[in-house]
Short mmCIF file of C-alpha atoms and ligand atoms in Angstrom, two decimals:
data_model
loop_
_atom_site.label_atom_id
_atom_site.label_comp_id
_atom_site.label_asym_id
_atom_site.label_seq_id
_atom_site.Cartn_x
_atom_site.Cartn_y
_atom_site.Cartn_z
CA MET A 960 -16.40 3.24 -15.79
CA TRP A 961 -14.07 4.43 -13.03
CA GLY A 962 -12.69 1.03 -12.00
CA PRO A 963 -13.17 -2.72 -11.70
CA GLU A 964 -15.87 -2.32 -9.03
CA GLY A 965 -18.12 -1.13 -11.85
CA LEU A 966 -18.92 2.39 -10.64
CA ASP A 967 -19.85 4.33 -13.77
CA GLU A 968 -20.19 8.04 -14.38
CA VAL A 969 -23.97 7.85 -14.77
CA GLU A 970 -24.13 6.81 -11.12
CA ALA A 971 -21.16 8.78 -9.78
CA GLU A 972 -21.65 12.14 -11.58
CA LEU A 973 -18.12 13.19 -10.66
CA LEU A 974 -17.81 15.26 -13.84
CA GLY A 975 -21.14 16.91 -13.06
CA PRO A 976 -24.70 15.98 -14.05
CA PRO A 977 -24.61 14.12 -17.43
CA GLU A 978 -27.06 16.62 -18.96
CA GLU A 979 -24.53 19.42 -18.29
CA LEU A 980 -21.77 17.64 -20.23
CA LYS A 981 -23.29 18.77 -23.53
CA GLY A 982 -20.88 21.04 -25.41
CA LYS A 983 -18.10 20.66 -22.82
CA ASP A 984 -14.50 20.25 -23.99
CA VAL A 985 -13.19 17.16 -22.19
CA LEU A 986 -9.70 15.68 -22.29
CA GLU A 987 -9.36 11.98 -21.45
CA ILE A 988 -5.81 11.08 -20.35
CA GLY A 989 -4.54 7.51 -20.77
CA ALA A 990 -7.66 6.77 -22.76
CA GLY A 991 -6.70 3.28 -23.94
CA ALA A 992 -9.39 2.24 -26.41
CA ALA A 993 -11.27 5.46 -25.50
CA GLN A 994 -14.34 3.91 -23.83
CA CYS A 995 -14.83 7.01 -21.65
CA SER A 996 -14.52 9.41 -24.58
CA ARG A 997 -17.09 7.36 -26.52
CA TRP A 998 -19.54 7.71 -23.62
CA LEU A 999 -18.78 11.43 -23.27
CA ALA A 1000 -19.41 11.99 -26.98
CA ALA A 1001 -22.76 10.19 -26.62
CA GLN A 1002 -23.69 12.75 -23.92
CA GLY A 1003 -23.00 15.60 -26.35
CA ALA A 1004 -19.56 16.50 -24.93
CA ARG A 1005 -16.56 17.18 -27.16
CA PRO A 1006 -13.92 14.70 -25.96
CA VAL A 1007 -10.30 14.36 -26.99
CA ALA A 1008 -8.81 10.94 -26.21
CA LEU A 1009 -5.08 10.97 -25.45
CA ASP A 1010 -2.78 8.00 -24.92
CA LEU A 1011 0.94 7.32 -25.12
CA SER A 1012 0.33 4.01 -26.86
CA HIS A 1013 -0.23 4.08 -30.60
CA ARG A 1014 -1.49 0.50 -30.38
CA GLN A 1015 -4.22 1.48 -27.89
CA LEU A 1016 -5.31 4.31 -30.15
CA GLN A 1017 -5.50 1.89 -33.06
CA HIS A 1018 -8.02 -0.11 -30.99
CA ALA A 1019 -9.92 3.13 -30.35
CA LEU A 1020 -9.94 3.86 -34.08
CA ARG A 1021 -11.16 0.35 -34.90
CA ILE A 1022 -14.04 0.57 -32.39
CA GLY A 1023 -14.93 4.00 -33.77
CA GLY A 1024 -16.20 7.38 -32.65
CA SER A 1025 -16.07 10.86 -34.11
CA PHE A 1026 -13.64 12.57 -31.76
CA PRO A 1027 -9.90 13.27 -32.00
CA LEU A 1028 -7.35 10.68 -30.87
CA VAL A 1029 -3.99 12.11 -29.79
CA CYS A 1030 -0.81 10.11 -29.27
CA ALA A 1031 1.18 11.97 -26.61
CA ASP A 1032 2.67 11.79 -23.12
CA ALA A 1033 0.37 12.97 -20.32
CA GLY A 1034 3.38 14.75 -18.82
CA ALA A 1035 3.72 17.03 -21.88
CA LEU A 1036 0.23 17.72 -23.19
CA PRO A 1037 0.18 19.17 -26.73
CA PHE A 1038 -2.59 21.68 -25.98
CA ALA A 1039 -2.75 25.40 -25.26
CA ASP A 1040 -3.44 26.64 -21.73
CA ALA A 1041 -7.11 26.68 -20.67
CA SER A 1042 -8.35 24.51 -23.57
CA PHE A 1043 -10.68 22.18 -21.63
CA ASP A 1044 -13.62 22.37 -19.22
CA LEU A 1045 -12.88 18.91 -17.79
CA VAL A 1046 -10.01 16.43 -17.71
CA CYS A 1047 -10.61 12.80 -16.75
CA SER A 1048 -8.63 9.62 -16.46
CA ALA A 1049 -9.73 6.11 -15.47
CA TYR A 1050 -6.55 4.31 -14.42
CA GLY A 1051 -4.71 6.15 -17.20
CA ALA A 1052 -1.12 7.38 -16.99
CA LEU A 1053 -0.99 8.38 -13.30
CA PRO A 1054 -0.11 4.93 -11.88
CA PHE A 1055 2.57 4.49 -14.54
CA VAL A 1056 4.63 7.68 -14.26
CA ALA A 1057 7.46 8.18 -11.78
CA ASP A 1058 6.45 11.78 -11.04
CA PRO A 1059 2.66 12.20 -11.21
CA ARG A 1060 3.03 15.90 -10.45
CA LEU A 1061 4.07 16.42 -14.10
CA VAL A 1062 0.69 15.03 -15.21
CA LEU A 1063 -1.23 16.96 -12.55
CA ARG A 1064 0.44 20.25 -13.48
CA GLU A 1065 -0.25 19.65 -17.15
CA ALA A 1066 -3.88 18.78 -16.43
CA ARG A 1067 -4.23 22.00 -14.44
CA ARG A 1068 -2.57 24.07 -17.17
CA VAL A 1069 -4.95 22.88 -19.91
CA LEU A 1070 -8.05 23.33 -17.70
CA ARG A 1071 -10.10 26.50 -17.73
CA PRO A 1072 -10.58 28.18 -14.33
CA GLY A 1073 -13.25 26.31 -12.37
CA GLY A 1074 -12.54 23.12 -14.33
CA ARG A 1075 -12.28 19.64 -12.82
CA PHE A 1076 -9.72 16.90 -13.11
CA VAL A 1077 -11.14 13.56 -12.00
CA PHE A 1078 -8.86 10.54 -12.02
CA SER A 1079 -8.92 7.01 -10.67
CA VAL A 1080 -5.97 4.87 -9.62
CA THR A 1081 -5.48 1.65 -7.72
CA HIS A 1082 -6.23 2.41 -4.08
CA PRO A 1083 -2.84 2.87 -2.32
CA ILE A 1084 -3.70 0.32 0.40
CA ARG A 1085 -3.62 -2.45 -2.22
CA TRP A 1086 0.17 -2.08 -2.46
CA ALA A 1087 0.56 -3.88 0.87
CA PHE A 1088 -1.43 -6.96 -0.24
CA PRO A 1089 -0.65 -9.72 -2.77
CA ASP A 1090 -2.48 -9.22 -6.06
CA GLU A 1091 -4.62 -12.34 -5.58
CA PRO A 1092 -8.42 -12.59 -5.66
CA GLY A 1093 -8.69 -15.31 -2.98
CA PRO A 1094 -7.95 -15.44 0.77
CA GLU A 1095 -4.20 -15.28 0.06
CA GLY A 1096 -4.84 -11.73 -1.13
CA LEU A 1097 -6.03 -10.67 2.32
CA SER A 1098 -2.79 -10.80 4.33
CA VAL A 1099 -0.34 -7.91 4.34
CA SER A 1100 2.81 -9.03 2.53
CA ALA A 1101 4.67 -5.77 1.82
CA SER A 1102 5.11 -2.36 3.33
CA TYR A 1103 2.51 0.22 2.41
CA PHE A 1104 5.31 2.77 2.70
CA ASP A 1105 7.68 1.08 0.23
CA ARG A 1106 7.71 3.27 -2.90
CA THR A 1107 9.90 0.89 -4.93
CA PRO A 1108 8.07 0.51 -8.26
CA TYR A 1109 6.72 -2.82 -9.50
CA VAL A 1110 8.64 -3.68 -12.68
CA GLU A 1111 8.25 -6.50 -15.21
CA GLN A 1112 11.15 -7.04 -17.61
CA ASP A 1113 11.58 -8.86 -20.89
CA GLU A 1114 14.34 -11.40 -21.60
CA ASP A 1115 16.79 -8.58 -22.36
CA GLY A 1116 16.12 -6.87 -19.05
CA ARG A 1117 14.06 -4.06 -20.57
CA ALA A 1118 11.19 -2.78 -18.47
CA VAL A 1119 7.94 -3.69 -20.23
CA TYR A 1120 5.53 -2.80 -17.42
CA VAL A 1121 6.11 -0.40 -14.54
CA GLU A 1122 3.70 0.65 -11.84
CA HIS A 1123 4.56 3.30 -9.28
CA HIS A 1124 3.23 3.43 -5.75
CA ARG A 1125 2.14 6.58 -3.94
CA THR A 1126 0.64 6.52 -0.47
CA LEU A 1127 -2.67 8.29 0.10
CA GLY A 1128 -0.77 11.18 1.71
CA ASP A 1129 1.59 11.38 -1.29
CA ARG A 1130 -1.39 11.65 -3.63
CA VAL A 1131 -2.99 14.42 -1.57
CA ARG A 1132 0.30 16.36 -1.44
CA ASP A 1133 0.86 15.88 -5.19
CA ILE A 1134 -2.61 17.29 -5.88
CA ALA A 1135 -2.24 20.26 -3.53
CA SER A 1136 1.29 21.15 -4.67
CA SER A 1137 0.12 21.10 -8.29
CA GLY A 1138 -2.31 23.90 -7.55
CA PHE A 1139 -5.53 21.88 -7.35
CA ARG A 1140 -8.12 21.86 -4.60
CA LEU A 1141 -9.13 18.31 -3.65
CA VAL A 1142 -12.92 18.32 -3.40
CA ASP A 1143 -13.60 14.60 -2.98
CA LEU A 1144 -11.94 11.22 -2.62
CA VAL A 1145 -14.29 8.42 -3.66
CA GLU A 1146 -13.60 4.82 -2.58
CA PRO A 1147 -16.20 2.76 -4.45
CA GLU A 1148 -17.62 -0.15 -2.49
CA TRP A 1149 -17.93 -3.52 -4.19
CA PRO A 1150 -21.56 -3.82 -5.37
CA ALA A 1151 -23.59 -7.01 -4.83
CA TRP A 1152 -24.31 -7.34 -8.58
CA ASN A 1153 -20.62 -7.61 -9.45
CA THR A 1154 -19.73 -11.30 -9.11
CA SER A 1155 -16.75 -11.23 -11.48
CA GLU A 1156 -13.17 -12.11 -10.63
CA TRP A 1157 -10.40 -10.50 -12.66
CA GLY A 1158 -6.74 -10.57 -11.70
CA GLY A 1159 -6.55 -9.56 -8.06
CA TRP A 1160 -10.11 -8.22 -8.14
CA SER A 1161 -12.93 -10.20 -6.58
CA PRO A 1162 -16.08 -9.82 -4.44
CA LEU A 1163 -14.18 -11.41 -1.51
CA ARG A 1164 -11.50 -8.72 -1.44
CA GLY A 1165 -13.76 -5.95 -2.68
CA ASN A 1166 -16.04 -6.39 0.32
CA LEU A 1167 -13.13 -6.01 2.76
CA ILE A 1168 -10.63 -3.53 1.34
CA PRO A 1169 -10.93 -0.68 -1.16
CA GLY A 1170 -9.60 -1.30 -4.66
CA THR A 1171 -9.95 2.06 -6.37
CA ALA A 1172 -9.39 5.64 -5.29
CA ILE A 1173 -11.02 8.39 -7.35
CA PHE A 1174 -9.69 11.89 -6.79
CA VAL A 1175 -11.87 14.86 -7.69
CA CYS A 1176 -9.74 17.99 -8.10
CA GLU A 1177 -10.73 21.52 -9.02
CA ARG A 1178 -8.84 24.38 -10.53
CA ASP A 1179 -10.05 27.48 -8.66
C1 LIG B 1024 -4.93 0.67 -17.44
S1 LIG B 1024 -5.04 1.49 -18.99
C2 LIG B 1024 -6.55 2.39 -18.81
C3 LIG B 1024 -7.22 2.63 -20.13
C4 LIG B 1024 -8.61 3.28 -20.09
N1 LIG B 1024 -8.58 4.56 -19.39
C5 LIG B 1024 -9.65 2.37 -19.47
O1 LIG B 1024 -10.40 2.82 -18.59
O2 LIG B 1024 -9.76 1.22 -19.88
C6 LIG B 1024 -3.79 2.73 -18.84
C7 LIG B 1024 -3.54 3.53 -20.11
O3 LIG B 1024 -2.66 4.63 -19.79
C8 LIG B 1024 -1.75 4.81 -20.87
N2 LIG B 1024 -0.56 5.53 -20.39
C9 LIG B 1024 0.41 5.09 -19.56
N3 LIG B 1024 1.33 6.04 -19.36
C10 LIG B 1024 0.93 7.13 -20.09
C11 LIG B 1024 1.46 8.43 -20.28
N4 LIG B 1024 2.60 8.81 -19.69
N5 LIG B 1024 0.80 9.29 -21.07
C12 LIG B 1024 -0.36 8.92 -21.67
N6 LIG B 1024 -0.92 7.69 -21.54
C13 LIG B 1024 -0.27 6.80 -20.75
C14 LIG B 1024 -1.48 3.39 -21.35
O4 LIG B 1024 -0.96 3.36 -22.65
C15 LIG B 1024 -2.85 2.73 -21.22
O5 LIG B 1024 -3.59 2.83 -22.41
#
């Protein structure tokens, strides 16, 4: 699943036709509980699920799957050059790092020539709107161009959640300057079957503004 709209890889085929995933070495970055790796393994691919959070990987272990789980930072991947055919990430790591070029360069380094890196993030336009599912979430309340990160702190002032904003142009420049070729930018539309509301996500907003941006990048 690439994002809250519900677009899944069976429908999107951004990693290629599912039948061609068999035997492919795939790295999932910011895997969380490794849902994507579990699906990839079911297609016959050989996924490796990587996350910074030991806790998330414990969830992955509890749910199960016979593929490696790696606890590491996406900005310093513990793999040799050209180890993977594909790298993917559904809302993993990229929105949470101050310099996404570190992750992009690492993804490119571990990809074999011709390989793809497909990643989804919150669509940059959402930064300008309140994170509300109702009509209050439809009026611009902040500058789209303000790159000040969103930070939540605990009682001692320690950052416990940080999200970084990049404009669409920033993302394209990050991708190009990391040596990738951008081959597609998918903005999933909110489907009629999805009636769920979750956080700032809802059919009302989803029908009017994009929520997810999926970047399809290739290493030539
Ligand atoms: C929003 S969750 C997405 C999880 C999963 N991909 C999914 O589709 O449900 C983001 C994940 O990225 C991980 N993450 C954040 N920064 C990271 C980093 N620098 N390196 C690796 N993982 C990171 C978090 O620990 C978290 O599990």
